[in-house]
Amino acid sequence: MNPYVIFIMLTSLGLGTTITFASSHWLLAWMGLEINTLAIIPLMAQHHHPRAVEATTKYFLTQATAAALMLFTTTSNAWITGQWEIQQLSHPMITTITILALGLKVGLAPMHFWLPEVLQGLDLTTGLILSTWQKLAPMALIYQLSAGVEQPLMITLGMMSALVGGWGGLNQTQLRKILAYSSIAHMGWMMIVMKYSPNLMIMNLTIYIIMTSSAFMALKMTTATKINTLATGWTKAPILTALTMATMLSLGGLPPLTGFMPKWMILQELTKQDLPLIATMMAMTALLSLFFYLRLCYAMTLTISPNTNNAKTPWRLKSKQMTMPLSITMVLTAMMLPVAPAVMAMTT
């Protein structure tokens, strides 16, 4: 694709998210989400592969549905109350449907079905944008609405997403689908704590973006898209393979890595709010997610690839990818747990 076109698309992505961040008017927020969607579509379809085109079509249809639903609810609210302020949704039904529309945008269960399919059809760079940047604008709107949302809705969405994210990834061999289910699970953790400590959700989202960026860039560096390919990576880049293992374990939430911090703080917050049963169930769903990350680590670092491996061996050319972003995100993914007290002070 022409570099000027890519520049315009990436600028539009930034613009769309910034408009949604800065808006207090529903129409402006909706417009930011639409600019975001329309900017990423050419990036998704740029390879003209049938799978990429199919993924782009699915993405467009789901995002258009969510945007139409959101516009419908906010227009209804304006019709009833006569104002467009984001934090002034009056009717519980309107608030619930708006949260569900935004949940469809980020891929919360039970509106998650499009996310693994779409991510599987994209290359790793566009998949990275879809898994990180595209979550920001809808999450900003959910953050603003969270105070007026019913508690059972947030808990149900959070629990279902964590459960589906853990369960769905167990049977996968494609790395992009595994990362999609990982994304669904992480969104569930954010939703469940949103009502009680919105700042904790922002911290969780930041750490999720760092860890996911690290995972996608590491896979891009080794050109791995399925578990079979990971098994051949240790001969080509042993240090990167070891660090990728640390990234996967961090995504799973294993101490002493960074990914343990948000899970620990969220479980602590749920216990403080007298929800020990929900905290226990969330911890159990984290074990489901951890299982498939451990599968990846086992394939990557504890096995030697068999001679009859049917994965196509990648041609060992030097990667043209910049290693500085990967290095920074890897260090943050593995070593941020010691700053947990400072983070705790900021989120309370």
Coordinates of C-alpha atoms in Angstrom, one line a residue:
M1 CA 0.0 0.0 0.0
N2 CA 1.1 3.5 -0.8
P3 CA 2.9 5.0 2.3
Y4 CA 0.9 8.3 2.0
V5 CA -2.3 6.3 2.2
I6 CA -1.1 4.3 5.2
F7 CA -0.1 7.7 6.8
I8 CA -3.6 9.1 6.2
M9 CA -5.3 5.9 7.6
L10 CA -3.1 5.9 10.7
T11 CA -3.7 9.6 11.3
S12 CA -7.5 9.0 10.9
L13 CA -7.3 6.2 13.4
G14 CA -5.7 8.6 15.9
L15 CA -8.1 11.4 15.0
G16 CA -11.2 9.1 15.5
T17 CA -10.1 8.0 19.0
T18 CA -9.1 11.5 20.0
I19 CA -12.5 12.9 18.9
T20 CA -14.3 10.2 21.0
F21 CA -12.0 10.9 24.0
A22 CA -12.6 14.7 23.8
S23 CA -16.4 14.6 23.2
S24 CA -19.1 15.2 25.8
H25 CA -21.8 15.0 23.0
W26 CA -23.1 11.6 21.8
L27 CA -23.1 12.5 18.1
L28 CA -19.4 13.6 18.3
A29 CA -18.5 10.4 20.1
W30 CA -20.4 8.3 17.5
M31 CA -18.6 10.2 14.7
G32 CA -15.2 9.4 16.3
L33 CA -16.0 5.7 16.5
E34 CA -17.1 5.7 12.8
I35 CA -13.9 7.5 11.7
N36 CA -12.0 4.8 13.6
T37 CA -13.9 2.0 11.9
L38 CA -13.6 3.4 8.4
A39 CA -9.8 4.1 8.8
I40 CA -8.9 0.6 9.8
I41 CA -10.9 -1.1 7.0
P42 CA -8.4 -0.4 4.2
L43 CA -5.6 -1.5 6.4
M44 CA -7.4 -4.8 7.0
A45 CA -8.1 -5.5 3.4
Q46 CA -4.8 -4.3 2.0
H47 CA -3.4 -7.8 1.2
H48 CA -6.4 -8.7 -1.1
H49 CA -6.4 -12.2 0.3
P50 CA -9.9 -13.8 0.4
R51 CA -9.5 -14.3 4.2
A52 CA -8.6 -10.7 4.8
V53 CA -11.5 -9.5 2.7
E54 CA -13.9 -11.8 4.6
A55 CA -12.5 -10.6 7.9
T56 CA -12.9 -7.0 6.8
T57 CA -16.5 -7.6 5.8
K58 CA -17.4 -9.3 9.1
Y59 CA -15.7 -6.5 11.0
F60 CA -17.5 -3.8 9.0
L61 CA -20.9 -5.4 9.5
T62 CA -20.5 -5.9 13.3
Q63 CA -19.1 -2.4 13.9
A64 CA -21.9 -0.8 11.7
T65 CA -24.5 -2.8 13.7
A66 CA -23.0 -1.6 17.0
A67 CA -22.7 2.0 15.8
A68 CA -26.4 2.0 14.5
L69 CA -27.6 0.5 17.9
M70 CA -25.6 3.2 19.8
L71 CA -27.0 6.0 17.6
F72 CA -30.5 4.6 18.1
T73 CA -30.3 4.5 21.9
T74 CA -28.7 7.9 22.2
T75 CA -31.2 9.5 19.8
S76 CA -34.0 8.0 21.8
N77 CA -32.4 9.4 25.0
A78 CA -32.3 12.9 23.3
W79 CA -35.9 12.5 22.3
I80 CA -37.0 11.6 25.9
T81 CA -34.8 14.1 27.8
G82 CA -33.9 16.8 25.2
Q83 CA -30.1 16.7 25.7
W84 CA -27.1 14.8 24.2
E85 CA -24.7 14.8 27.2
I86 CA -22.8 11.5 27.4
Q87 CA -23.2 11.1 31.2
Q88 CA -26.9 11.9 31.2
L89 CA -28.5 8.7 29.9
S90 CA -31.7 8.6 31.9
H91 CA -33.5 5.4 31.3
P92 CA -32.0 2.1 32.5
M93 CA -33.0 0.3 29.2
I94 CA -31.2 2.9 27.1
T95 CA -28.1 2.6 29.3
T96 CA -28.1 -1.2 29.1
I97 CA -28.5 -1.3 25.3
T98 CA -25.8 1.4 24.9
I99 CA -23.4 -0.7 27.0
L100 CA -24.2 -3.8 25.0
A101 CA -23.6 -1.9 21.7
L102 CA -20.2 -0.8 23.0
G103 CA -19.6 -4.3 24.2
L104 CA -20.2 -5.5 20.7
K105 CA -17.6 -3.0 19.5
V106 CA -14.8 -4.3 21.8
G107 CA -15.9 -8.0 21.6
L108 CA -17.3 -8.7 25.1
A109 CA -19.0 -12.0 25.5
P110 CA -21.8 -12.9 24.5
M111 CA -21.2 -10.4 21.6
H112 CA -17.7 -11.8 21.0
F113 CA -18.2 -14.2 18.1
W114 CA -16.8 -11.9 15.4
L115 CA -13.5 -11.2 17.1
P116 CA -11.6 -14.5 16.8
E117 CA -12.8 -14.9 13.1
V118 CA -11.8 -11.4 12.2
L119 CA -8.4 -11.5 13.9
Q120 CA -7.6 -14.8 12.2
G121 CA -8.0 -13.2 8.8
L122 CA -5.6 -10.3 9.4
D123 CA -1.8 -10.0 9.4
L124 CA -0.1 -9.5 12.8
T125 CA 0.4 -5.7 12.4
T126 CA -3.3 -4.9 11.7
G127 CA -4.2 -7.5 14.3
L128 CA -2.1 -5.6 16.8
I129 CA -4.0 -2.3 16.0
L130 CA -7.4 -4.1 16.3
S131 CA -6.5 -5.7 19.6
T132 CA -5.1 -2.5 21.3
W133 CA -5.9 0.9 19.7
Q134 CA -9.4 0.0 18.6
K135 CA -10.4 -0.8 22.2
L136 CA -9.6 2.6 23.5
A137 CA -12.5 4.7 22.3
P138 CA -15.3 2.3 23.2
M139 CA -13.7 1.7 26.6
A140 CA -13.5 5.5 27.2
L141 CA -17.3 5.6 26.6
I142 CA -18.0 2.6 28.9
Y143 CA -15.8 4.3 31.5
Q144 CA -18.0 7.4 31.4
L145 CA -21.3 5.4 31.5
S146 CA -20.2 2.9 34.2
A147 CA -21.5 5.0 37.2
G148 CA -25.1 4.8 35.9
V149 CA -25.1 1.1 34.8
E150 CA -26.7 -1.6 36.8
Q151 CA -24.2 -3.7 38.8
P152 CA -25.6 -7.2 37.7
L153 CA -25.1 -6.2 34.0
M154 CA -21.4 -5.4 34.5
I155 CA -20.8 -8.5 36.6
T156 CA -22.5 -10.7 34.0
L157 CA -20.6 -9.3 31.1
G158 CA -17.3 -9.5 33.0
M159 CA -17.9 -13.1 34.2
M160 CA -19.1 -14.3 30.8
S161 CA -16.2 -12.7 28.9
A162 CA -13.6 -14.1 31.4
L163 CA -15.2 -17.6 31.1
V164 CA -15.5 -17.5 27.3
G165 CA -12.0 -16.1 26.9
G166 CA -10.6 -18.9 28.9
W167 CA -12.7 -21.7 27.5
G168 CA -12.6 -20.7 23.9
G169 CA -8.8 -20.6 23.7
L170 CA -8.3 -24.1 25.1
N171 CA -8.9 -25.9 21.8
Q172 CA -7.1 -23.4 19.4
T173 CA -3.9 -24.0 17.5
Q174 CA -3.9 -20.7 15.7
L175 CA -2.0 -18.0 17.6
R176 CA -4.1 -15.1 16.4
K177 CA -7.3 -16.9 17.6
I178 CA -5.6 -17.6 21.0
L179 CA -4.7 -13.9 21.3
A180 CA -8.3 -13.0 20.4
Y181 CA -9.7 -15.1 23.2
S182 CA -7.1 -13.7 25.5
S183 CA -8.4 -10.2 24.6
I184 CA -12.0 -11.3 25.4
A185 CA -10.8 -12.6 28.8
H186 CA -8.9 -9.4 29.6
M187 CA -11.9 -7.3 28.6
G188 CA -14.0 -9.3 31.1
W189 CA -11.6 -8.5 34.0
M190 CA -11.9 -4.8 33.1
M191 CA -15.7 -4.9 33.0
I192 CA -16.0 -6.6 36.3
V193 CA -14.0 -4.0 38.2
M194 CA -15.3 -1.0 36.2
K195 CA -18.2 -0.2 38.5
Y196 CA -16.1 -0.3 41.7
S197 CA -12.8 1.2 40.7
P198 CA -12.8 2.8 37.2
N199 CA -9.1 3.9 37.7
L200 CA -8.2 0.2 38.2
M201 CA -9.8 -0.5 34.8
I202 CA -7.6 2.1 33.1
M203 CA -4.5 0.6 34.7
N204 CA -5.6 -2.9 33.5
L205 CA -6.2 -1.6 30.0
T206 CA -2.8 0.1 29.9
I207 CA -1.0 -3.1 31.0
Y208 CA -3.1 -5.2 28.6
I209 CA -2.1 -3.0 25.7
I210 CA 1.6 -3.3 26.7
M211 CA 1.5 -7.1 27.0
T212 CA -0.5 -7.6 23.8
S213 CA 1.8 -5.3 21.8
S214 CA 4.7 -7.3 23.1
A215 CA 3.1 -10.6 22.1
F216 CA 2.1 -9.5 18.6
M217 CA 5.5 -7.9 17.9
A218 CA 7.4 -11.0 19.1
L219 CA 5.2 -13.3 16.9
K220 CA 5.7 -10.9 13.9
M221 CA 9.5 -11.0 14.5
T222 CA 9.5 -14.9 14.2
T223 CA 6.7 -14.9 11.6
A224 CA 4.7 -17.4 13.7
T225 CA 1.0 -17.8 13.2
K226 CA 0.4 -21.3 14.7
I227 CA 1.7 -23.4 17.5
N228 CA 3.7 -25.7 15.2
T229 CA 5.8 -22.8 14.0
L230 CA 6.6 -21.8 17.5
A231 CA 8.3 -25.2 18.0
T232 CA 11.0 -24.3 15.4
G233 CA 11.7 -20.8 16.8
W234 CA 14.3 -21.6 19.4
T235 CA 17.0 -22.5 16.8
K236 CA 16.5 -19.2 15.0
A237 CA 16.1 -16.8 17.9
P238 CA 16.7 -18.4 21.3
I239 CA 16.6 -15.2 23.4
L240 CA 13.5 -13.9 21.7
T241 CA 11.8 -17.3 22.3
A242 CA 12.6 -17.2 26.0
L243 CA 11.3 -13.6 26.2
T244 CA 8.2 -14.5 24.3
M245 CA 7.6 -17.3 26.9
A246 CA 7.8 -14.6 29.6
T247 CA 5.3 -12.5 27.7
M248 CA 2.8 -15.3 27.4
L249 CA 3.1 -16.1 31.1
S250 CA 2.6 -12.5 31.9
L251 CA -0.5 -12.4 29.8
G252 CA -1.7 -15.4 31.8
G253 CA -1.1 -13.4 35.0
L254 CA 1.7 -15.4 36.6
P255 CA 3.8 -13.7 39.4
P256 CA 6.4 -12.2 39.4
L257 CA 5.5 -10.8 36.0
T258 CA 3.6 -7.6 35.2
G259 CA 0.4 -9.4 34.2
F260 CA -0.1 -10.6 37.8
M261 CA -0.6 -7.0 39.1
P262 CA -4.0 -6.1 37.6
K263 CA -5.5 -9.5 38.4
W264 CA -4.2 -9.3 42.0
M265 CA -5.6 -5.8 42.5
I266 CA -9.0 -6.6 40.8
L267 CA -9.4 -9.7 43.1
Q268 CA -8.5 -7.5 46.1
E269 CA -11.1 -4.9 45.0
L270 CA -13.8 -7.5 44.5
T271 CA -13.1 -9.0 48.0
K272 CA -13.3 -5.5 49.5
Q273 CA -16.7 -5.0 47.9
D274 CA -18.0 -8.2 49.6
L275 CA -18.0 -10.3 46.4
P276 CA -15.8 -13.3 47.5
L277 CA -17.7 -15.8 45.3
I278 CA -17.3 -13.7 42.2
A279 CA -13.6 -13.1 43.0
T280 CA -13.1 -16.9 43.4
M281 CA -14.9 -17.6 40.0
M282 CA -12.7 -15.0 38.3
A283 CA -9.6 -16.6 39.7
M284 CA -10.8 -20.0 38.4
T285 CA -11.3 -18.5 34.9
A286 CA -7.8 -17.1 35.0
L287 CA -6.6 -20.7 35.4
L288 CA -8.3 -21.6 32.1
S289 CA -6.5 -18.8 30.3
L290 CA -3.2 -19.8 32.0
F291 CA -3.6 -23.3 30.6
F292 CA -3.4 -22.3 27.0
Y293 CA -0.6 -19.9 27.6
L294 CA 1.3 -22.8 29.2
R295 CA 0.6 -24.9 26.1
L296 CA 2.3 -22.2 24.0
C297 CA 5.2 -22.0 26.4
Y298 CA 5.6 -25.8 26.4
A299 CA 5.6 -25.9 22.6
M300 CA 8.0 -23.0 22.4
T301 CA 10.6 -23.8 25.0
L302 CA 10.2 -27.3 26.3
T303 CA 10.0 -29.4 23.1
I304 CA 12.3 -30.0 20.2
S305 CA 10.4 -29.8 16.9
P306 CA 10.1 -33.3 15.3
N307 CA 11.8 -34.0 11.9
T308 CA 8.5 -34.6 10.3
N309 CA 7.0 -31.2 11.3
N310 CA 4.5 -30.4 8.6
A311 CA 4.8 -26.6 9.2
K312 CA 6.5 -24.7 6.4
T313 CA 9.9 -23.7 7.7
P314 CA 10.3 -20.0 7.5
W315 CA 13.1 -18.6 5.3
R316 CA 15.7 -17.3 7.7
L317 CA 16.1 -13.7 6.5
K318 CA 17.0 -10.9 8.9
S319 CA 13.7 -9.3 10.1
K320 CA 13.2 -5.7 8.9
Q321 CA 11.0 -4.9 12.0
M322 CA 12.2 -2.3 14.4
T323 CA 13.4 -4.0 17.6
M324 CA 13.2 -1.0 20.0
P325 CA 9.4 -1.0 20.5
L326 CA 9.6 -4.8 21.1
S327 CA 12.4 -4.4 23.6
I328 CA 10.6 -1.7 25.5
T329 CA 7.3 -3.6 25.7
M330 CA 9.1 -6.8 26.6
V331 CA 10.8 -5.2 29.6
L332 CA 7.6 -3.6 30.7
T333 CA 5.7 -6.9 30.3
A334 CA 8.2 -8.8 32.5
M335 CA 9.4 -6.3 35.1
M336 CA 6.7 -3.9 36.2
L337 CA 5.5 -5.8 39.3
P338 CA 7.8 -3.9 41.7
V339 CA 6.1 -0.6 40.9
A340 CA 2.7 -2.1 42.1
P341 CA 2.6 0.0 45.3
A342 CA 3.0 3.2 43.3
V343 CA 0.3 2.0 40.9
M344 CA -2.0 1.1 43.8
A345 CA -1.5 4.6 45.2
M346 CA -2.5 6.1 41.9
T347 CA -5.6 4.0 41.4
T348 CA -7.2 4.4 44.8

